[in-house]
């Protein structure tokens, strides 16, 4: 049983066709649509569609965590949880091939290839960011490191939160997204915690969806501030993770 979580910010023109596409997928047992601003999408009622309305807007992670909790109450036997952006368009049912990877207990998350509306591959599967790489990027000297394609599969450090498919138990064990990230880097942090739990991430290039991106952090000061704050929080957490890992290695050597 699969639960799909979609959060809308008044994006009816995108959400309506996406929901229609999802409801044609036999693998999707329920779609949780969260309206993050007061808005009623023009969507026909459906037994597999559940709409949540926020009195006040909340962050990316908080919305998907709330949807997950709702889904767990309604569908205690759910097996998979999918986080999906409203600006995604399905070319076809992407789930059968992706689900196959999750039969391996070592795999914690799978994602498809993400293409732009022009058909260009987006850099949605990446190595973990470093301060040095980000500095070069800001100077226009270097882009994200492109991951190696192995037989149509990529094994990245992290994948963007526009499309993430996880076992329900894995998302639950991680405690969901860290809601202290209001927007941006919550996907990087989730993947870092998957790595700590010795779970692999797979991006299957044989499965593709279209992403009609909205680069709000490039245009609006509020989003840029969220981006910078989340970036700072991520690097602080990562530093603490690194220190904890070194302490554990030292302890293992001392008492092993």
PDB file of C-alpha atoms in Angstrom:
ATOM      1  CA  UNK A   1       0.000   0.000   0.000  1.00  0.00           C
ATOM      2  CA  UNK A   2       1.392   3.388  -1.009  1.00  0.00           C
ATOM      3  CA  UNK A   3       0.593   6.837   0.364  1.00  0.00           C
ATOM      4  CA  UNK A   4       1.528   9.927  -1.674  1.00  0.00           C
ATOM      5  CA  UNK A   5       1.874  13.339  -0.006  1.00  0.00           C
ATOM      6  CA  UNK A   6       1.513  16.520  -2.085  1.00  0.00           C
ATOM      7  CA  UNK A   7       1.567  20.060  -0.675  1.00  0.00           C
ATOM      8  CA  UNK A   8      -0.112  22.860  -2.618  1.00  0.00           C
ATOM      9  CA  UNK A   9       0.504  26.586  -2.198  1.00  0.00           C
ATOM     10  CA  UNK A  10      -2.478  27.652  -4.277  1.00  0.00           C
ATOM     11  CA  UNK A  11      -1.031  25.806  -7.292  1.00  0.00           C
ATOM     12  CA  UNK A  12      -4.343  24.520  -8.619  1.00  0.00           C
ATOM     13  CA  UNK A  13      -3.266  24.562 -12.251  1.00  0.00           C
ATOM     14  CA  UNK A  14      -0.492  22.091 -11.427  1.00  0.00           C
ATOM     15  CA  UNK A  15      -2.085  20.098  -8.632  1.00  0.00           C
ATOM     16  CA  UNK A  16      -5.316  19.185 -10.410  1.00  0.00           C
ATOM     17  CA  UNK A  17      -3.719  17.258 -13.310  1.00  0.00           C
ATOM     18  CA  UNK A  18      -1.106  15.701 -11.002  1.00  0.00           C
ATOM     19  CA  UNK A  19      -3.776  14.319  -8.673  1.00  0.00           C
ATOM     20  CA  UNK A  20      -5.665  12.941 -11.681  1.00  0.00           C
ATOM     21  CA  UNK A  21      -2.488  11.203 -12.857  1.00  0.00           C
ATOM     22  CA  UNK A  22      -1.763   9.738  -9.423  1.00  0.00           C
ATOM     23  CA  UNK A  23      -5.255   8.337  -9.080  1.00  0.00           C
ATOM     24  CA  UNK A  24      -4.761   6.336 -12.292  1.00  0.00           C
ATOM     25  CA  UNK A  25      -1.745   4.543 -10.775  1.00  0.00           C
ATOM     26  CA  UNK A  26      -2.783   1.171  -9.286  1.00  0.00           C
ATOM     27  CA  UNK A  27       0.129   1.365  -6.827  1.00  0.00           C
ATOM     28  CA  UNK A  28      -1.265   4.526  -5.191  1.00  0.00           C
ATOM     29  CA  UNK A  29      -3.781   3.669  -2.493  1.00  0.00           C
ATOM     30  CA  UNK A  30      -4.183   7.175  -1.105  1.00  0.00           C
ATOM     31  CA  UNK A  31      -3.169  10.751  -1.934  1.00  0.00           C
ATOM     32  CA  UNK A  32      -2.878  13.226   0.939  1.00  0.00           C
ATOM     33  CA  UNK A  33      -3.157  16.748  -0.475  1.00  0.00           C
ATOM     34  CA  UNK A  34      -2.224  19.518   1.964  1.00  0.00           C
ATOM     35  CA  UNK A  35      -3.435  23.024   1.132  1.00  0.00           C
ATOM     36  CA  UNK A  36      -0.782  25.144   2.811  1.00  0.00           C
ATOM     37  CA  UNK A  37      -2.672  28.390   2.220  1.00  0.00           C
ATOM     38  CA  UNK A  38      -6.451  28.965   2.445  1.00  0.00           C
ATOM     39  CA  UNK A  39      -7.498  27.624  -0.919  1.00  0.00           C
ATOM     40  CA  UNK A  40      -9.847  24.988  -2.297  1.00  0.00           C
ATOM     41  CA  UNK A  41      -8.488  23.169  -5.346  1.00  0.00           C
ATOM     42  CA  UNK A  42     -10.927  22.421  -8.144  1.00  0.00           C
ATOM     43  CA  UNK A  43     -10.649  18.664  -7.723  1.00  0.00           C
ATOM     44  CA  UNK A  44     -13.507  16.181  -7.852  1.00  0.00           C
ATOM     45  CA  UNK A  45     -13.970  14.209  -4.605  1.00  0.00           C
ATOM     46  CA  UNK A  46     -12.442  10.757  -4.706  1.00  0.00           C
ATOM     47  CA  UNK A  47     -12.325   7.909  -2.194  1.00  0.00           C
ATOM     48  CA  UNK A  48      -8.527   7.761  -2.420  1.00  0.00           C
ATOM     49  CA  UNK A  49      -8.017  11.523  -2.072  1.00  0.00           C
ATOM     50  CA  UNK A  50      -7.810  13.192   1.335  1.00  0.00           C
ATOM     51  CA  UNK A  51      -7.446  16.970   1.597  1.00  0.00           C
ATOM     52  CA  UNK A  52      -5.908  18.713   4.617  1.00  0.00           C
ATOM     53  CA  UNK A  53      -6.234  22.472   5.155  1.00  0.00           C
ATOM     54  CA  UNK A  54      -3.728  24.506   7.165  1.00  0.00           C
ATOM     55  CA  UNK A  55      -5.047  27.438   9.174  1.00  0.00           C
ATOM     56  CA  UNK A  56      -1.613  29.054   8.744  1.00  0.00           C
ATOM     57  CA  UNK A  57       1.191  28.059   6.360  1.00  0.00           C
ATOM     58  CA  UNK A  58       3.877  25.697   7.657  1.00  0.00           C
ATOM     59  CA  UNK A  59       7.187  24.473   6.264  1.00  0.00           C
ATOM     60  CA  UNK A  60       7.964  21.713   3.775  1.00  0.00           C
ATOM     61  CA  UNK A  61       8.975  19.136   6.356  1.00  0.00           C
ATOM     62  CA  UNK A  62       6.171  19.955   8.784  1.00  0.00           C
ATOM     63  CA  UNK A  63       3.554  19.544   6.049  1.00  0.00           C
ATOM     64  CA  UNK A  64       4.817  16.160   4.901  1.00  0.00           C
ATOM     65  CA  UNK A  65       5.287  14.946   8.481  1.00  0.00           C
ATOM     66  CA  UNK A  66       1.675  15.876   9.252  1.00  0.00           C
ATOM     67  CA  UNK A  67       0.480  14.107   6.105  1.00  0.00           C
ATOM     68  CA  UNK A  68       2.477  11.027   7.104  1.00  0.00           C
ATOM     69  CA  UNK A  69       0.893  10.955  10.573  1.00  0.00           C
ATOM     70  CA  UNK A  70      -2.574  11.307   9.034  1.00  0.00           C
ATOM     71  CA  UNK A  71      -1.829   8.478   6.611  1.00  0.00           C
ATOM     72  CA  UNK A  72      -0.543   6.205   9.371  1.00  0.00           C
ATOM     73  CA  UNK A  73      -3.760   6.674  11.328  1.00  0.00           C
ATOM     74  CA  UNK A  74      -5.935   6.001   8.288  1.00  0.00           C
ATOM     75  CA  UNK A  75      -3.791   3.277   6.735  1.00  0.00           C
ATOM     76  CA  UNK A  76      -1.825   1.470   9.462  1.00  0.00           C
ATOM     77  CA  UNK A  77      -0.770  -1.210   6.961  1.00  0.00           C
ATOM     78  CA  UNK A  78       0.747   1.252   4.476  1.00  0.00           C
ATOM     79  CA  UNK A  79       4.079   0.045   3.094  1.00  0.00           C
ATOM     80  CA  UNK A  80       5.459   2.988   1.102  1.00  0.00           C
ATOM     81  CA  UNK A  81       5.412   6.759   1.511  1.00  0.00           C
ATOM     82  CA  UNK A  82       6.057   9.100  -1.426  1.00  0.00           C
ATOM     83  CA  UNK A  83       6.866  12.809  -1.123  1.00  0.00           C
ATOM     84  CA  UNK A  84       5.938  14.632  -4.312  1.00  0.00           C
ATOM     85  CA  UNK A  85       6.117  18.274  -5.372  1.00  0.00           C
ATOM     86  CA  UNK A  86       2.997  19.841  -6.938  1.00  0.00           C
ATOM     87  CA  UNK A  87       5.060  20.920  -9.976  1.00  0.00           C
ATOM     88  CA  UNK A  88       5.785  17.311 -11.001  1.00  0.00           C
ATOM     89  CA  UNK A  89       4.175  15.764 -14.088  1.00  0.00           C
ATOM     90  CA  UNK A  90       4.160  11.999 -14.571  1.00  0.00           C
ATOM     91  CA  UNK A  91       5.050  10.653 -18.011  1.00  0.00           C
ATOM     92  CA  UNK A  92       3.682   7.252 -17.010  1.00  0.00           C
ATOM     93  CA  UNK A  93       3.277   5.253 -13.828  1.00  0.00           C
ATOM     94  CA  UNK A  94       6.761   5.602 -12.235  1.00  0.00           C
ATOM     95  CA  UNK A  95       6.168   3.415  -9.207  1.00  0.00           C
ATOM     96  CA  UNK A  96       6.529  -0.289 -10.223  1.00  0.00           C
ATOM     97  CA  UNK A  97      10.249  -0.070 -11.094  1.00  0.00           C
ATOM     98  CA  UNK A  98      11.007   2.178  -8.124  1.00  0.00           C
ATOM     99  CA  UNK A  99       9.257  -0.144  -5.673  1.00  0.00           C
ATOM    100  CA  UNK A 100      11.373  -3.068  -6.869  1.00  0.00           C
ATOM    101  CA  UNK A 101      14.489  -1.430  -5.407  1.00  0.00           C
ATOM    102  CA  UNK A 102      12.876  -1.220  -1.974  1.00  0.00           C
ATOM    103  CA  UNK A 103      12.676  -5.007  -1.742  1.00  0.00           C
ATOM    104  CA  UNK A 104      16.358  -4.721  -0.743  1.00  0.00           C
ATOM    105  CA  UNK A 105      16.432  -3.957   2.992  1.00  0.00           C
ATOM    106  CA  UNK A 106      19.637  -1.930   2.520  1.00  0.00           C
ATOM    107  CA  UNK A 107      17.857   0.590   0.265  1.00  0.00           C
ATOM    108  CA  UNK A 108      16.206   3.410   2.187  1.00  0.00           C
ATOM    109  CA  UNK A 109      15.044   5.730  -0.570  1.00  0.00           C
ATOM    110  CA  UNK A 110      14.507   5.690  -4.341  1.00  0.00           C
ATOM    111  CA  UNK A 111      13.825   8.455  -6.840  1.00  0.00           C
ATOM    112  CA  UNK A 112      13.375   8.755 -10.603  1.00  0.00           C
ATOM    113  CA  UNK A 113      15.236  10.807 -13.178  1.00  0.00           C
ATOM    114  CA  UNK A 114      14.007  14.422 -13.073  1.00  0.00           C
ATOM    115  CA  UNK A 115      13.730  16.276 -16.388  1.00  0.00           C
ATOM    116  CA  UNK A 116      12.903  19.907 -17.092  1.00  0.00           C
ATOM    117  CA  UNK A 117       9.925  20.696 -19.357  1.00  0.00           C
ATOM    118  CA  UNK A 118      12.504  21.083 -22.160  1.00  0.00           C
ATOM    119  CA  UNK A 119      13.637  17.492 -21.585  1.00  0.00           C
ATOM    120  CA  UNK A 120      16.964  18.364 -19.967  1.00  0.00           C
ATOM    121  CA  UNK A 121      18.241  16.282 -17.048  1.00  0.00           C
ATOM    122  CA  UNK A 122      18.032  18.190 -13.760  1.00  0.00           C
ATOM    123  CA  UNK A 123      20.701  17.750 -11.100  1.00  0.00           C
ATOM    124  CA  UNK A 124      18.391  16.153  -8.558  1.00  0.00           C
ATOM    125  CA  UNK A 125      20.832  13.390  -7.496  1.00  0.00           C
ATOM    126  CA  UNK A 126      23.953  14.828  -5.932  1.00  0.00           C
ATOM    127  CA  UNK A 127      26.963  14.457  -3.664  1.00  0.00           C
ATOM    128  CA  UNK A 128      26.626  16.072  -0.248  1.00  0.00           C
ATOM    129  CA  UNK A 129      27.330  19.816  -0.435  1.00  0.00           C
ATOM    130  CA  UNK A 130      30.480  21.312   1.042  1.00  0.00           C
ATOM    131  CA  UNK A 131      31.202  24.932   1.896  1.00  0.00           C
ATOM    132  CA  UNK A 132      33.996  24.968  -0.686  1.00  0.00           C
ATOM    133  CA  UNK A 133      31.744  23.701  -3.495  1.00  0.00           C
ATOM    134  CA  UNK A 134      29.005  26.173  -2.615  1.00  0.00           C
ATOM    135  CA  UNK A 135      31.526  29.007  -2.646  1.00  0.00           C
ATOM    136  CA  UNK A 136      32.662  28.022  -6.132  1.00  0.00           C
ATOM    137  CA  UNK A 137      29.062  27.762  -7.280  1.00  0.00           C
ATOM    138  CA  UNK A 138      28.258  31.262  -5.993  1.00  0.00           C
ATOM    139  CA  UNK A 139      31.212  32.527  -8.014  1.00  0.00           C
ATOM    140  CA  UNK A 140      29.922  30.716 -11.081  1.00  0.00           C
ATOM    141  CA  UNK A 141      33.022  28.523 -11.225  1.00  0.00           C
ATOM    142  CA  UNK A 142      31.558  25.099 -10.551  1.00  0.00           C
ATOM    143  CA  UNK A 143      28.238  23.280 -10.613  1.00  0.00           C
ATOM    144  CA  UNK A 144      27.156  20.301  -8.533  1.00  0.00           C
ATOM    145  CA  UNK A 145      29.223  17.161  -9.011  1.00  0.00           C
ATOM    146  CA  UNK A 146      27.457  14.876 -11.520  1.00  0.00           C
ATOM    147  CA  UNK A 147      27.053  11.362 -10.107  1.00  0.00           C
ATOM    148  CA  UNK A 148      28.252   8.295 -12.035  1.00  0.00           C
ATOM    149  CA  UNK A 149      25.637   6.327 -13.966  1.00  0.00           C
ATOM    150  CA  UNK A 150      25.973   2.574 -13.325  1.00  0.00           C
ATOM    151  CA  UNK A 151      23.681   0.613 -15.635  1.00  0.00           C
ATOM    152  CA  UNK A 152      20.980   3.251 -15.548  1.00  0.00           C
ATOM    153  CA  UNK A 153      21.245   3.671 -11.780  1.00  0.00           C
ATOM    154  CA  UNK A 154      22.857   6.425  -9.715  1.00  0.00           C
ATOM    155  CA  UNK A 155      23.852   5.979  -6.071  1.00  0.00           C
ATOM    156  CA  UNK A 156      23.929   9.593  -4.819  1.00  0.00           C
ATOM    157  CA  UNK A 157      24.487  10.977  -1.352  1.00  0.00           C
ATOM    158  CA  UNK A 158      21.125  12.720  -1.553  1.00  0.00           C
ATOM    159  CA  UNK A 159      18.204  13.398  -3.865  1.00  0.00           C
ATOM    160  CA  UNK A 160      16.017  16.482  -4.042  1.00  0.00           C
ATOM    161  CA  UNK A 161      12.733  16.406  -2.127  1.00  0.00           C
ATOM    162  CA  UNK A 162      10.606  16.936  -5.243  1.00  0.00           C
ATOM    163  CA  UNK A 163      10.208  13.134  -5.528  1.00  0.00           C
ATOM    164  CA  UNK A 164      11.206  10.740  -2.745  1.00  0.00           C
ATOM    165  CA  UNK A 165       9.881   7.214  -2.231  1.00  0.00           C
ATOM    166  CA  UNK A 166      10.638   5.455   1.064  1.00  0.00           C
ATOM    167  CA  UNK A 167       9.384   2.484   3.040  1.00  0.00           C
ATOM    168  CA  UNK A 168       6.956   3.716   5.688  1.00  0.00           C
ATOM    169  CA  UNK A 169       9.008   2.044   8.419  1.00  0.00           C
ATOM    170  CA  UNK A 170      12.181   3.820   7.294  1.00  0.00           C
ATOM    171  CA  UNK A 171      10.552   7.270   7.310  1.00  0.00           C
ATOM    172  CA  UNK A 172       9.059   6.474  10.712  1.00  0.00           C
ATOM    173  CA  UNK A 173      12.367   5.263  12.157  1.00  0.00           C
ATOM    174  CA  UNK A 174      14.069   8.477  11.005  1.00  0.00           C
ATOM    175  CA  UNK A 175      11.390  10.572  12.711  1.00  0.00           C
ATOM    176  CA  UNK A 176      10.460  12.159   9.376  1.00  0.00           C
ATOM    177  CA  UNK A 177      11.862  15.497   8.297  1.00  0.00           C
ATOM    178  CA  UNK A 178      13.587  17.809  10.751  1.00  0.00           C
ATOM    179  CA  UNK A 179      10.972  20.570  10.982  1.00  0.00           C
ATOM    180  CA  UNK A 180      13.558  23.114  12.069  1.00  0.00           C
ATOM    181  CA  UNK A 181      14.341  23.399   8.364  1.00  0.00           C
ATOM    182  CA  UNK A 182      11.437  25.583   7.264  1.00  0.00           C
ATOM    183  CA  UNK A 183      12.327  25.215   3.599  1.00  0.00           C
ATOM    184  CA  UNK A 184      15.420  23.925   1.762  1.00  0.00           C
ATOM    185  CA  UNK A 185      18.024  21.382   2.924  1.00  0.00           C
ATOM    186  CA  UNK A 186      15.496  19.247   4.795  1.00  0.00           C
ATOM    187  CA  UNK A 187      15.929  16.719   1.968  1.00  0.00           C
ATOM    188  CA  UNK A 188      19.734  16.801   2.310  1.00  0.00           C
ATOM    189  CA  UNK A 189      19.428  16.311   6.070  1.00  0.00           C
ATOM    190  CA  UNK A 190      16.997  13.381   5.669  1.00  0.00           C
ATOM    191  CA  UNK A 191      19.411  11.671   3.275  1.00  0.00           C
ATOM    192  CA  UNK A 192      22.340  12.302   5.631  1.00  0.00           C
ATOM    193  CA  UNK A 193      20.400  10.532   8.379  1.00  0.00           C
ATOM    194  CA  UNK A 194      19.674   7.659   5.999  1.00  0.00           C
ATOM    195  CA  UNK A 195      23.402   7.343   5.453  1.00  0.00           C
ATOM    196  CA  UNK A 196      23.959   7.268   9.206  1.00  0.00           C
ATOM    197  CA  UNK A 197      21.479   4.392   9.358  1.00  0.00           C
ATOM    198  CA  UNK A 198      23.483   2.550   6.642  1.00  0.00           C
ATOM    199  CA  UNK A 199      20.679   2.899   4.082  1.00  0.00           C
ATOM    200  CA  UNK A 200      21.464   3.382   0.385  1.00  0.00           C
ATOM    201  CA  UNK A 201      19.801   5.866  -1.946  1.00  0.00           C
ATOM    202  CA  UNK A 202      19.076   4.997  -5.580  1.00  0.00           C
ATOM    203  CA  UNK A 203      18.091   7.219  -8.488  1.00  0.00           C
ATOM    204  CA  UNK A 204      16.755   5.103 -11.351  1.00  0.00           C
ATOM    205  CA  UNK A 205      17.333   6.899 -14.660  1.00  0.00           C
ATOM    206  CA  UNK A 206      15.071   4.435 -16.464  1.00  0.00           C
ATOM    207  CA  UNK A 207      12.109   6.121 -14.768  1.00  0.00           C
ATOM    208  CA  UNK A 208      11.555   9.817 -15.468  1.00  0.00           C
ATOM    209  CA  UNK A 209       9.168  12.585 -14.489  1.00  0.00           C
ATOM    210  CA  UNK A 210       8.961  16.254 -15.482  1.00  0.00           C
ATOM    211  CA  UNK A 211       9.658  19.054 -13.010  1.00  0.00           C
ATOM    212  CA  UNK A 212       8.411  22.546 -13.837  1.00  0.00           C
ATOM    213  CA  UNK A 213      10.719  24.281 -11.358  1.00  0.00           C
ATOM    214  CA  UNK A 214       9.951  27.516  -9.522  1.00  0.00           C
ATOM    215  CA  UNK A 215      13.217  29.132  -8.370  1.00  0.00           C
ATOM    216  CA  UNK A 216      11.712  31.294  -5.634  1.00  0.00           C
ATOM    217  CA  UNK A 217      14.980  31.643  -3.719  1.00  0.00           C
ATOM    218  CA  UNK A 218      16.384  33.386  -6.784  1.00  0.00           C
ATOM    219  CA  UNK A 219      13.575  35.936  -6.932  1.00  0.00           C
ATOM    220  CA  UNK A 220      12.148  36.566  -3.459  1.00  0.00           C
ATOM    221  CA  UNK A 221      14.127  37.772  -0.438  1.00  0.00           C
ATOM    222  CA  UNK A 222      12.020  35.726   2.001  1.00  0.00           C
ATOM    223  CA  UNK A 223      12.860  32.479   0.218  1.00  0.00           C
ATOM    224  CA  UNK A 224      16.513  33.434  -0.087  1.00  0.00           C
ATOM    225  CA  UNK A 225      16.652  34.042   3.680  1.00  0.00           C
ATOM    226  CA  UNK A 226      15.090  30.621   4.315  1.00  0.00           C
ATOM    227  CA  UNK A 227      17.617  29.082   1.957  1.00  0.00           C
ATOM    228  CA  UNK A 228      20.588  30.664   3.754  1.00  0.00           C
ATOM    229  CA  UNK A 229      19.219  29.797   7.220  1.00  0.00           C
ATOM    230  CA  UNK A 230      18.644  26.175   6.216  1.00  0.00           C
ATOM    231  CA  UNK A 231      22.087  25.943   4.657  1.00  0.00           C
ATOM    232  CA  UNK A 232      23.643  27.184   7.897  1.00  0.00           C
ATOM    233  CA  UNK A 233      21.605  24.732   9.995  1.00  0.00           C
ATOM    234  CA  UNK A 234      22.582  21.829   7.752  1.00  0.00           C
ATOM    235  CA  UNK A 235      26.320  22.503   8.004  1.00  0.00           C
ATOM    236  CA  UNK A 236      26.099  22.844  11.801  1.00  0.00           C
ATOM    237  CA  UNK A 237      24.257  19.512  12.026  1.00  0.00           C
ATOM    238  CA  UNK A 238      26.695  17.890   9.623  1.00  0.00           C
ATOM    239  CA  UNK A 239      29.639  19.084  11.702  1.00  0.00           C
ATOM    240  CA  UNK A 240      28.034  17.572  14.807  1.00  0.00           C
ATOM    241  CA  UNK A 241      27.409  14.316  12.898  1.00  0.00           C
ATOM    242  CA  UNK A 242      31.061  14.197  11.844  1.00  0.00           C
ATOM    243  CA  UNK A 243      32.236  14.744  15.421  1.00  0.00           C
ATOM    244  CA  UNK A 244      29.913  12.032  16.706  1.00  0.00           C
ATOM    245  CA  UNK A 245      31.188   9.643  14.040  1.00  0.00           C
ATOM    246  CA  UNK A 246      34.810  10.336  14.993  1.00  0.00           C
ATOM    247  CA  UNK A 247      34.000   9.747  18.669  1.00  0.00           C
ATOM    248  CA  UNK A 248      32.395   6.408  17.780  1.00  0.00           C
ATOM    249  CA  UNK A 249      35.394   5.357  15.680  1.00  0.00           C
ATOM    250  CA  UNK A 250      37.730   6.279  18.551  1.00  0.00           C
ATOM    251  CA  UNK A 251      35.589   4.335  21.030  1.00  0.00           C
ATOM    252  CA  UNK A 252      35.522   1.287  18.760  1.00  0.00           C
ATOM    253  CA  UNK A 253      39.298   1.328  18.441  1.00  0.00           C
ATOM    254  CA  UNK A 254      39.815   1.850  22.174  1.00  0.00           C
ATOM    255  CA  UNK A 255      37.426  -0.824  23.396  1.00  0.00           C
ATOM    256  CA  UNK A 256      37.177  -3.069  20.335  1.00  0.00           C
TER     257      UNK A 256
END
